Amino acid sequence: MQWSMPRDELLKALGLAAGVVEKRQSKPILSHVLVTCDKDAVTFTGTDLEIEMVSKAMAEVGEQGAVTVPGRKFLDIVRTLPAGSTVRCQKEQDRVRISAGRSRFTLSTLPVEDFPSLKEFQWDMGFMIARSDLKKLIDKTQFCMAQQDVRYYLNGLMFETLPGSLKAVAADGHRLAMCTVFIEGQDLTEKQVIVPRKGVAELGRLLGSDEGPVEINLSTNHIRVRQDQLVFTSKLIDGRFPDYNRVVPASVRETVVLPRESLREMLSRVGIVSTEKFRGIRLQFTGQLVVASASNPEHDEATEELDVEATLPEFEVGFNVGYVIEALGALSGPQVEFGWNDSNSGCRIRSSGDVGSQVYVVMPMRL
């Protein structure tokens, strides 16, 4: 087995596959990347038994074959090589020799037959979506996913297919994010799947900033996303996501429209003195003023006022300031709409004029 390719192309393809590999693995083979040479291309495969990433790049192949290489170590070597150099790899018995310019490396390998791979599945549904739309769904919701919650179904991102649209929902029990994109000309039926947290992160990294369509396939237990020379496959979380429609208020008693960026900047400043653990901040709406205040056990205090044009209803509520700031940062447009029914129910936050394509709900805090 022998092949060579430009360092920059190798770094991109190898980086995607090696990104799945964990530093600490129960099985040594899981720390390796499978490298397969076939005619004029090299395929890199990384897996942790839950996620599989396959990337392909064009190369000069002198001899076809397959080998497993320590993923992180191989990636670190390629990363430190000079930009624009050509990397040459050759398998010699149970080792791989890597050279570029005057640099030489030798890495040990493990048997190719020991490398696990996710088998081909029977897909229930397949459809195409713009890469930018899929990335938008992830970027606008993933920060609301739970981390190591005992309610395991919250430790991921729920995708829901509906006729004409794809929706992403994330929640951690204290807040919820929902984003919808519309898909035309696709035969979509109603289905919900939950992609685990690590899979969401890898999928977001895979999509990058390029344009073009991607293909999504769904089965009972897996999701596959295919684009160009990349194939991402992940197991799904086996569980039922809570009914988000019960969390997102269909109608609210009071609404206020506020300048998004000015509000975000005010909350960022006042939130500096909030307690590190709870990040509590108090918002008071009165007349034509929004007053934000915070304090902590060290008796530090902060207060700031924000003028608004409309007359606001008398209302006072406490929030985790970090949750509100993240929601405001994910929204676009000059103004946002806050809506609530009472001080004990969740506050609905969305861009002014948006009827539901992007909605956040933040539960109040007692301060």
mmCIF file of C-alpha atoms in Angstrom:
data_model
loop_
_atom_site.group_PDB
_atom_site.id
_atom_site.type_symbol
_atom_site.label_atom_id
_atom_site.label_comp_id
_atom_site.label_asym_id
_atom_site.label_seq_id
_atom_site.Cartn_x
_atom_site.Cartn_y
_atom_site.Cartn_z
ATOM 1 C CA MET A 1 0.000 0.000 0.000
ATOM 2 C CA GLN A 2 1.455 3.347 -1.062
ATOM 3 C CA TRP A 3 -0.065 6.785 -1.685
ATOM 4 C CA SER A 4 0.670 10.510 -1.587
ATOM 5 C CA MET A 5 -1.372 13.699 -1.518
ATOM 6 C CA PRO A 6 -1.035 17.414 -0.668
ATOM 7 C CA ARG A 7 -0.761 18.064 3.056
ATOM 8 C CA ASP A 8 -3.648 20.567 3.114
ATOM 9 C CA GLU A 9 -6.104 18.150 1.494
ATOM 10 C CA LEU A 10 -4.950 15.339 3.776
ATOM 11 C CA LEU A 11 -5.392 17.548 6.840
ATOM 12 C CA LYS A 12 -8.991 18.362 5.903
ATOM 13 C CA ALA A 13 -10.050 14.782 5.142
ATOM 14 C CA LEU A 14 -8.164 13.176 8.017
ATOM 15 C CA GLY A 15 -9.321 15.856 10.461
ATOM 16 C CA LEU A 16 -12.973 15.004 9.880
ATOM 17 C CA ALA A 17 -12.496 11.267 10.413
ATOM 18 C CA ALA A 18 -10.089 11.615 13.342
ATOM 19 C CA GLY A 19 -12.414 14.112 15.042
ATOM 20 C CA VAL A 20 -14.719 11.236 15.979
ATOM 21 C CA VAL A 21 -11.906 9.297 17.678
ATOM 22 C CA GLU A 22 -11.793 9.663 21.455
ATOM 23 C CA LYS A 23 -8.432 9.989 23.212
ATOM 24 C CA ARG A 24 -9.341 7.297 25.726
ATOM 25 C CA GLN A 25 -10.915 4.162 24.337
ATOM 26 C CA SER A 26 -11.898 0.839 25.853
ATOM 27 C CA LYS A 27 -10.575 -0.902 22.727
ATOM 28 C CA PRO A 28 -7.217 0.085 21.172
ATOM 29 C CA ILE A 29 -8.603 -0.255 17.640
ATOM 30 C CA LEU A 30 -11.076 2.566 18.313
ATOM 31 C CA SER A 31 -8.175 5.010 18.627
ATOM 32 C CA HIS A 32 -7.237 4.223 15.024
ATOM 33 C CA VAL A 33 -8.452 5.547 11.686
ATOM 34 C CA LEU A 34 -8.999 3.126 8.833
ATOM 35 C CA VAL A 35 -7.181 4.284 5.680
ATOM 36 C CA THR A 36 -8.243 2.642 2.423
ATOM 37 C CA CYS A 37 -6.553 3.244 -0.949
ATOM 38 C CA ASP A 38 -8.570 2.571 -4.096
ATOM 39 C CA LYS A 39 -7.373 3.607 -7.563
ATOM 40 C CA ASP A 40 -7.036 7.417 -7.357
ATOM 41 C CA ALA A 41 -8.563 8.157 -3.929
ATOM 42 C CA VAL A 42 -7.973 7.552 -0.227
ATOM 43 C CA THR A 43 -10.830 7.021 2.222
ATOM 44 C CA PHE A 44 -10.504 7.747 5.951
ATOM 45 C CA THR A 45 -12.937 6.199 8.453
ATOM 46 C CA GLY A 46 -13.187 6.990 12.153
ATOM 47 C CA THR A 47 -15.688 5.590 14.646
ATOM 48 C CA ASP A 48 -16.452 5.318 18.360
ATOM 49 C CA LEU A 49 -19.175 2.679 17.765
ATOM 50 C CA GLU A 50 -21.845 5.392 18.153
ATOM 51 C CA ILE A 51 -20.727 7.697 15.328
ATOM 52 C CA GLU A 52 -18.938 6.929 12.072
ATOM 53 C CA MET A 53 -17.336 9.547 9.830
ATOM 54 C CA VAL A 54 -16.097 8.633 6.360
ATOM 55 C CA SER A 55 -14.193 11.189 4.280
ATOM 56 C CA LYS A 56 -12.627 10.763 0.864
ATOM 57 C CA ALA A 57 -9.908 12.692 -0.971
ATOM 58 C CA MET A 58 -8.152 12.357 -4.308
ATOM 59 C CA ALA A 59 -4.577 11.056 -4.166
ATOM 60 C CA GLU A 60 -1.790 9.473 -6.192
ATOM 61 C CA VAL A 61 -2.098 5.797 -5.343
ATOM 62 C CA GLY A 62 0.923 3.644 -6.098
ATOM 63 C CA GLU A 63 -0.445 0.497 -4.503
ATOM 64 C CA GLN A 64 -3.968 -0.196 -3.274
ATOM 65 C CA GLY A 65 -4.711 -1.567 0.179
ATOM 66 C CA ALA A 66 -5.918 -0.742 3.668
ATOM 67 C CA VAL A 67 -4.303 -0.015 7.019
ATOM 68 C CA THR A 68 -5.256 1.337 10.444
ATOM 69 C CA VAL A 69 -3.266 4.266 11.845
ATOM 70 C CA PRO A 70 -3.437 5.949 15.287
ATOM 71 C CA GLY A 71 -5.899 8.731 14.452
ATOM 72 C CA ARG A 72 -4.906 11.555 16.797
ATOM 73 C CA LYS A 73 -1.183 10.918 16.377
ATOM 74 C CA PHE A 74 -1.429 10.845 12.591
ATOM 75 C CA LEU A 75 -3.461 14.066 12.647
ATOM 76 C CA ASP A 76 -0.947 15.817 14.927
ATOM 77 C CA ILE A 77 1.876 14.860 12.551
ATOM 78 C CA VAL A 78 0.062 16.159 9.467
ATOM 79 C CA ARG A 79 -0.970 19.337 11.270
ATOM 80 C CA THR A 80 2.670 20.241 12.059
ATOM 81 C CA LEU A 81 3.973 19.617 8.542
ATOM 82 C CA PRO A 82 4.645 22.667 6.340
ATOM 83 C CA ALA A 83 1.662 24.000 4.388
ATOM 84 C CA GLY A 84 1.884 23.135 0.708
ATOM 85 C CA SER A 85 4.053 20.062 1.241
ATOM 86 C CA THR A 86 3.282 16.618 -0.168
ATOM 87 C CA VAL A 87 2.770 13.760 2.278
ATOM 88 C CA ARG A 88 3.796 10.237 1.259
ATOM 89 C CA CYS A 89 2.637 7.133 3.116
ATOM 90 C CA GLN A 90 3.707 3.527 2.673
ATOM 91 C CA LYS A 91 2.715 0.405 4.587
ATOM 92 C CA GLU A 92 5.566 -1.933 5.506
ATOM 93 C CA GLN A 93 4.411 -5.043 7.344
ATOM 94 C CA ASP A 94 2.818 -3.805 10.613
ATOM 95 C CA ARG A 95 4.016 -0.215 10.297
ATOM 96 C CA VAL A 96 3.273 2.874 8.229
ATOM 97 C CA ARG A 97 6.049 5.178 7.087
ATOM 98 C CA ILE A 98 5.092 8.840 6.636
ATOM 99 C CA SER A 99 7.375 11.345 4.930
ATOM 100 C CA ALA A 100 7.143 14.967 3.837
ATOM 101 C CA GLY A 101 10.212 16.915 2.738
ATOM 102 C CA ARG A 102 12.974 15.986 5.188
ATOM 103 C CA SER A 103 10.569 14.731 7.879
ATOM 104 C CA ARG A 104 10.188 11.004 8.527
ATOM 105 C CA PHE A 105 7.759 9.206 10.844
ATOM 106 C CA THR A 106 6.933 5.573 11.535
ATOM 107 C CA LEU A 107 3.652 4.582 13.194
ATOM 108 C CA SER A 108 2.497 1.174 14.375
ATOM 109 C CA THR A 109 -0.732 -0.322 13.047
ATOM 110 C CA LEU A 110 -3.399 -2.788 14.141
ATOM 111 C CA PRO A 111 -5.098 -5.478 12.013
ATOM 112 C CA VAL A 112 -7.588 -4.054 9.524
ATOM 113 C CA GLU A 113 -10.040 -6.879 10.195
ATOM 114 C CA ASP A 114 -10.362 -5.686 13.825
ATOM 115 C CA PHE A 115 -11.681 -2.278 12.760
ATOM 116 C CA PRO A 116 -15.441 -2.029 13.391
ATOM 117 C CA SER A 117 -17.808 -0.467 10.906
ATOM 118 C CA LEU A 118 -21.491 0.372 11.003
ATOM 119 C CA LYS A 119 -23.374 -1.911 8.648
ATOM 120 C CA GLU A 120 -25.743 -0.704 5.948
ATOM 121 C CA PHE A 121 -29.238 -0.068 7.276
ATOM 122 C CA GLN A 122 -32.754 -0.103 5.909
ATOM 123 C CA TRP A 123 -33.595 3.577 5.665
ATOM 124 C CA ASP A 124 -37.198 4.624 6.275
ATOM 125 C CA MET A 125 -36.909 8.064 4.680
ATOM 126 C CA GLY A 126 -34.499 10.063 2.556
ATOM 127 C CA PHE A 127 -34.542 13.682 1.433
ATOM 128 C CA MET A 128 -32.327 16.543 0.287
ATOM 129 C CA ILE A 129 -31.811 19.797 2.136
ATOM 130 C CA ALA A 130 -29.611 22.847 1.605
ATOM 131 C CA ARG A 131 -26.437 22.589 3.651
ATOM 132 C CA SER A 132 -26.950 26.114 4.975
ATOM 133 C CA ASP A 133 -30.444 25.214 6.204
ATOM 134 C CA LEU A 134 -29.233 22.145 8.092
ATOM 135 C CA LYS A 135 -26.400 24.129 9.659
ATOM 136 C CA LYS A 136 -28.865 26.856 10.641
ATOM 137 C CA LEU A 137 -31.046 24.303 12.442
ATOM 138 C CA ILE A 138 -28.046 23.100 14.442
ATOM 139 C CA ASP A 139 -26.467 26.484 15.184
ATOM 140 C CA LYS A 140 -29.740 28.056 16.336
ATOM 141 C CA THR A 141 -30.693 25.273 18.759
ATOM 142 C CA GLN A 142 -27.772 23.120 19.926
ATOM 143 C CA PHE A 143 -26.763 25.396 22.825
ATOM 144 C CA CYS A 144 -30.014 24.456 24.589
ATOM 145 C CA MET A 145 -29.221 20.726 24.702
ATOM 146 C CA ALA A 146 -28.860 19.193 28.151
ATOM 147 C CA GLN A 147 -25.514 17.866 29.386
ATOM 148 C CA GLN A 148 -25.494 14.469 31.108
ATOM 149 C CA ASP A 149 -29.099 14.818 32.224
ATOM 150 C CA VAL A 150 -30.722 11.718 33.717
ATOM 151 C CA ARG A 151 -33.499 12.389 31.229
ATOM 152 C CA TYR A 152 -31.282 10.961 28.514
ATOM 153 C CA TYR A 153 -33.628 12.043 25.705
ATOM 154 C CA LEU A 154 -32.695 15.673 26.461
ATOM 155 C CA ASN A 155 -28.968 15.004 25.850
ATOM 156 C CA GLY A 156 -29.361 15.523 22.123
ATOM 157 C CA LEU A 157 -31.103 17.441 19.374
ATOM 158 C CA MET A 158 -34.530 16.376 18.173
ATOM 159 C CA PHE A 159 -35.202 16.576 14.442
ATOM 160 C CA GLU A 160 -38.786 16.363 13.281
ATOM 161 C CA THR A 161 -39.818 15.912 9.688
ATOM 162 C CA LEU A 162 -43.197 17.311 8.697
ATOM 163 C CA PRO A 163 -44.781 17.681 5.254
ATOM 164 C CA GLY A 164 -42.864 20.599 3.737
ATOM 165 C CA SER A 165 -40.522 21.335 6.649
ATOM 166 C CA LEU A 166 -37.771 20.116 8.965
ATOM 167 C CA LYS A 167 -37.709 21.247 12.582
ATOM 168 C CA ALA A 168 -34.988 21.082 15.263
ATOM 169 C CA VAL A 169 -35.806 21.312 18.979
ATOM 170 C CA ALA A 170 -33.490 21.275 22.002
ATOM 171 C CA ALA A 171 -34.353 21.621 25.692
ATOM 172 C CA ASP A 172 -32.624 21.138 29.045
ATOM 173 C CA GLY A 173 -35.575 21.606 31.411
ATOM 174 C CA HIS A 174 -34.839 25.314 31.946
ATOM 175 C CA ARG A 175 -35.088 26.565 28.370
ATOM 176 C CA LEU A 176 -36.092 25.434 24.900
ATOM 177 C CA ALA A 177 -34.998 26.330 21.383
ATOM 178 C CA MET A 178 -36.978 25.597 18.238
ATOM 179 C CA CYS A 179 -36.058 26.363 14.635
ATOM 180 C CA THR A 180 -37.873 25.433 11.429
ATOM 181 C CA VAL A 181 -36.762 25.465 7.788
ATOM 182 C CA PHE A 182 -39.069 24.841 4.859
ATOM 183 C CA ILE A 183 -38.270 22.212 2.246
ATOM 184 C CA GLU A 184 -40.039 22.258 -1.092
ATOM 185 C CA GLY A 185 -40.512 19.361 -3.464
ATOM 186 C CA GLN A 186 -39.637 16.637 -0.927
ATOM 187 C CA ASP A 187 -41.872 13.759 0.104
ATOM 188 C CA LEU A 188 -41.651 14.087 3.879
ATOM 189 C CA THR A 189 -43.757 12.238 6.419
ATOM 190 C CA GLU A 190 -44.002 12.880 10.150
ATOM 191 C CA LYS A 191 -41.059 11.405 12.066
ATOM 192 C CA GLN A 192 -39.002 12.365 15.127
ATOM 193 C CA VAL A 193 -35.398 11.344 15.814
ATOM 194 C CA ILE A 194 -32.965 12.441 18.551
ATOM 195 C CA VAL A 195 -29.298 12.816 17.555
ATOM 196 C CA PRO A 196 -26.891 12.534 20.528
ATOM 197 C CA ARG A 197 -24.886 15.542 21.658
ATOM 198 C CA LYS A 198 -21.550 14.401 20.216
ATOM 199 C CA GLY A 199 -23.183 13.561 16.899
ATOM 200 C CA VAL A 200 -24.671 17.048 16.707
ATOM 201 C CA ALA A 201 -21.261 18.633 17.341
ATOM 202 C CA GLU A 202 -19.559 16.492 14.677
ATOM 203 C CA LEU A 203 -22.341 17.133 12.193
ATOM 204 C CA GLY A 204 -22.042 20.894 12.711
ATOM 205 C CA ARG A 205 -18.298 20.641 12.136
ATOM 206 C CA LEU A 206 -18.809 18.564 9.020
ATOM 207 C CA LEU A 207 -21.166 21.037 7.372
ATOM 208 C CA GLY A 208 -18.727 23.947 7.493
ATOM 209 C CA SER A 209 -19.569 27.064 5.510
ATOM 210 C CA ASP A 210 -19.862 25.559 2.022
ATOM 211 C CA GLU A 211 -23.037 25.738 -0.011
ATOM 212 C CA GLY A 212 -24.843 22.974 -1.866
ATOM 213 C CA PRO A 213 -27.288 20.220 -0.907
ATOM 214 C CA VAL A 214 -26.855 17.332 1.513
ATOM 215 C CA GLU A 215 -28.743 14.050 1.637
ATOM 216 C CA ILE A 216 -30.318 12.891 4.897
ATOM 217 C CA ASN A 217 -31.463 9.320 5.522
ATOM 218 C CA LEU A 218 -33.397 8.261 8.605
ATOM 219 C CA SER A 219 -34.117 4.851 10.084
ATOM 220 C CA THR A 220 -35.469 3.714 13.417
ATOM 221 C CA ASN A 221 -32.047 3.784 15.084
ATOM 222 C CA HIS A 222 -29.690 5.749 12.803
ATOM 223 C CA ILE A 223 -29.253 8.943 10.827
ATOM 224 C CA ARG A 224 -26.948 9.353 7.847
ATOM 225 C CA VAL A 225 -25.895 12.640 6.265
ATOM 226 C CA ARG A 226 -24.058 12.512 2.944
ATOM 227 C CA GLN A 227 -22.402 15.412 1.165
ATOM 228 C CA ASP A 228 -19.786 15.385 -1.590
ATOM 229 C CA GLN A 229 -17.025 13.049 -0.376
ATOM 230 C CA LEU A 230 -18.259 12.797 3.225
ATOM 231 C CA VAL A 231 -20.637 10.376 4.934
ATOM 232 C CA PHE A 232 -21.711 10.873 8.560
ATOM 233 C CA THR A 233 -23.620 8.121 10.378
ATOM 234 C CA SER A 234 -24.813 8.231 13.967
ATOM 235 C CA LYS A 235 -26.891 6.087 16.273
ATOM 236 C CA LEU A 236 -29.998 7.786 17.627
ATOM 237 C CA ILE A 237 -31.067 8.212 21.235
ATOM 238 C CA ASP A 238 -33.737 5.643 22.000
ATOM 239 C CA GLY A 239 -36.428 7.688 23.695
ATOM 240 C CA ARG A 240 -39.344 10.009 23.114
ATOM 241 C CA PHE A 241 -38.759 13.743 23.179
ATOM 242 C CA PRO A 242 -41.205 15.731 25.351
ATOM 243 C CA ASP A 243 -44.126 17.457 23.654
ATOM 244 C CA TYR A 244 -42.543 20.833 22.909
ATOM 245 C CA ASN A 245 -45.922 22.276 21.934
ATOM 246 C CA ARG A 246 -46.860 22.222 25.622
ATOM 247 C CA VAL A 247 -43.807 24.361 26.431
ATOM 248 C CA VAL A 248 -44.021 26.938 23.650
ATOM 249 C CA PRO A 249 -46.970 29.263 24.374
ATOM 250 C CA ALA A 250 -49.362 29.317 21.429
ATOM 251 C CA SER A 251 -50.650 32.677 22.674
ATOM 252 C CA VAL A 252 -49.456 35.099 25.349
ATOM 253 C CA ARG A 253 -51.222 37.676 27.494
ATOM 254 C CA GLU A 254 -48.559 40.386 27.281
ATOM 255 C CA THR A 255 -45.884 41.190 24.689
ATOM 256 C CA VAL A 256 -43.131 43.781 24.582
ATOM 257 C CA VAL A 257 -40.872 44.618 21.642
ATOM 258 C CA LEU A 258 -37.297 45.562 22.582
ATOM 259 C CA PRO A 259 -34.133 46.518 20.680
ATOM 260 C CA ARG A 260 -32.218 43.249 20.445
ATOM 261 C CA GLU A 261 -28.599 44.403 20.461
ATOM 262 C CA SER A 262 -29.071 47.126 23.100
ATOM 263 C CA LEU A 263 -30.826 44.640 25.375
ATOM 264 C CA ARG A 264 -28.116 42.015 24.867
ATOM 265 C CA GLU A 265 -25.364 44.496 25.680
ATOM 266 C CA MET A 266 -27.189 45.676 28.809
ATOM 267 C CA LEU A 267 -27.694 42.141 30.078
ATOM 268 C CA SER A 268 -24.041 41.289 29.404
ATOM 269 C CA ARG A 269 -22.896 44.218 31.547
ATOM 270 C CA VAL A 270 -25.326 43.707 34.425
ATOM 271 C CA GLY A 271 -24.795 39.953 34.380
ATOM 272 C CA ILE A 272 -21.137 40.396 35.336
ATOM 273 C CA VAL A 273 -22.065 40.685 39.029
ATOM 274 C CA SER A 274 -24.627 37.861 39.037
ATOM 275 C CA THR A 275 -23.727 34.725 40.975
ATOM 276 C CA GLU A 276 -21.563 32.344 38.950
ATOM 277 C CA LYS A 277 -23.730 29.302 39.696
ATOM 278 C CA PHE A 278 -27.245 30.635 39.033
ATOM 279 C CA ARG A 279 -26.545 33.748 36.899
ATOM 280 C CA GLY A 280 -29.767 35.305 38.177
ATOM 281 C CA ILE A 281 -30.841 38.719 36.910
ATOM 282 C CA ARG A 282 -34.055 40.706 37.543
ATOM 283 C CA LEU A 283 -35.949 42.472 34.757
ATOM 284 C CA GLN A 284 -38.532 45.132 35.551
ATOM 285 C CA PHE A 285 -40.843 46.503 32.875
ATOM 286 C CA THR A 286 -42.499 49.771 33.745
ATOM 287 C CA GLY A 287 -43.662 52.740 31.683
ATOM 288 C CA GLN A 288 -41.112 53.220 28.946
ATOM 289 C CA LEU A 289 -38.215 51.633 30.850
ATOM 290 C CA VAL A 290 -36.671 48.183 31.138
ATOM 291 C CA VAL A 291 -34.570 47.965 34.301
ATOM 292 C CA ALA A 292 -32.047 45.127 34.697
ATOM 293 C CA SER A 293 -30.473 44.483 38.107
ATOM 294 C CA ALA A 294 -28.258 41.823 39.663
ATOM 295 C CA SER A 295 -26.374 41.197 42.908
ATOM 296 C CA ASN A 296 -24.313 38.473 44.542
ATOM 297 C CA PRO A 297 -23.407 37.226 48.059
ATOM 298 C CA GLU A 298 -20.360 39.537 48.060
ATOM 299 C CA HIS A 299 -22.820 42.474 47.994
ATOM 300 C CA ASP A 300 -21.798 43.540 44.480
ATOM 301 C CA GLU A 301 -24.661 45.192 42.647
ATOM 302 C CA ALA A 302 -25.431 46.385 39.131
ATOM 303 C CA THR A 303 -28.404 48.251 37.660
ATOM 304 C CA GLU A 304 -29.001 49.606 34.172
ATOM 305 C CA GLU A 305 -31.990 51.162 32.422
ATOM 306 C CA LEU A 306 -33.031 50.858 28.803
ATOM 307 C CA ASP A 307 -35.452 53.303 27.176
ATOM 308 C CA VAL A 308 -38.090 51.951 24.821
ATOM 309 C CA GLU A 309 -40.592 53.770 22.639
ATOM 310 C CA ALA A 310 -43.726 51.839 23.596
ATOM 311 C CA THR A 311 -45.472 51.945 26.976
ATOM 312 C CA LEU A 312 -44.734 48.682 28.768
ATOM 313 C CA PRO A 313 -46.995 46.728 31.114
ATOM 314 C CA GLU A 314 -45.998 46.620 34.775
ATOM 315 C CA PHE A 315 -44.112 43.360 35.181
ATOM 316 C CA GLU A 316 -41.146 41.906 37.064
ATOM 317 C CA VAL A 317 -39.412 38.594 36.445
ATOM 318 C CA GLY A 318 -36.093 36.838 37.132
ATOM 319 C CA PHE A 319 -34.040 34.940 34.538
ATOM 320 C CA ASN A 320 -30.761 33.136 34.122
ATOM 321 C CA VAL A 321 -29.050 35.930 32.234
ATOM 322 C CA GLY A 322 -26.885 33.524 30.219
ATOM 323 C CA TYR A 323 -29.961 31.811 28.787
ATOM 324 C CA VAL A 324 -31.469 35.105 27.620
ATOM 325 C CA ILE A 325 -28.180 36.371 26.154
ATOM 326 C CA GLU A 326 -27.717 33.156 24.139
ATOM 327 C CA ALA A 327 -31.253 33.375 22.791
ATOM 328 C CA LEU A 328 -30.758 37.012 21.774
ATOM 329 C CA GLY A 329 -27.458 36.137 20.108
ATOM 330 C CA ALA A 330 -29.090 33.389 18.054
ATOM 331 C CA LEU A 331 -31.879 35.640 16.810
ATOM 332 C CA SER A 332 -31.521 38.154 14.006
ATOM 333 C CA GLY A 333 -33.143 41.443 13.200
ATOM 334 C CA PRO A 334 -33.089 44.740 15.084
ATOM 335 C CA GLN A 335 -35.948 43.946 17.495
ATOM 336 C CA VAL A 336 -37.124 41.011 19.571
ATOM 337 C CA GLU A 337 -40.481 40.214 21.089
ATOM 338 C CA PHE A 338 -40.840 38.999 24.675
ATOM 339 C CA GLY A 339 -44.159 37.356 25.476
ATOM 340 C CA TRP A 340 -45.543 35.884 28.697
ATOM 341 C CA ASN A 341 -48.739 34.903 30.457
ATOM 342 C CA ASP A 342 -47.560 35.290 34.060
ATOM 343 C CA SER A 343 -44.359 35.425 36.122
ATOM 344 C CA ASN A 344 -44.390 31.647 36.707
ATOM 345 C CA SER A 345 -44.649 30.491 33.093
ATOM 346 C CA GLY A 346 -41.995 30.454 30.402
ATOM 347 C CA CYS A 347 -41.128 33.620 28.505
ATOM 348 C CA ARG A 348 -41.359 33.326 24.714
ATOM 349 C CA ILE A 349 -38.572 35.130 22.852
ATOM 350 C CA ARG A 350 -38.531 35.554 19.088
ATOM 351 C CA SER A 351 -37.640 38.109 16.443
ATOM 352 C CA SER A 352 -40.286 40.780 16.041
ATOM 353 C CA GLY A 353 -42.564 39.784 13.182
ATOM 354 C CA ASP A 354 -41.478 36.120 13.184
ATOM 355 C CA VAL A 355 -44.537 33.915 13.644
ATOM 356 C CA GLY A 356 -42.632 30.777 14.591
ATOM 357 C CA SER A 357 -39.642 29.831 12.419
ATOM 358 C CA GLN A 358 -37.318 30.507 15.379
ATOM 359 C CA VAL A 359 -38.595 30.522 18.959
ATOM 360 C CA TYR A 360 -36.951 30.374 22.392
ATOM 361 C CA VAL A 361 -38.597 29.764 25.738
ATOM 362 C CA VAL A 362 -36.789 30.611 28.992
ATOM 363 C CA MET A 363 -38.254 29.580 32.313
ATOM 364 C CA PRO A 364 -38.274 32.228 35.070
ATOM 365 C CA MET A 365 -36.164 32.138 38.266
ATOM 366 C CA ARG A 366 -37.148 33.044 41.804
ATOM 367 C CA LEU A 367 -34.778 35.745 43.060
#
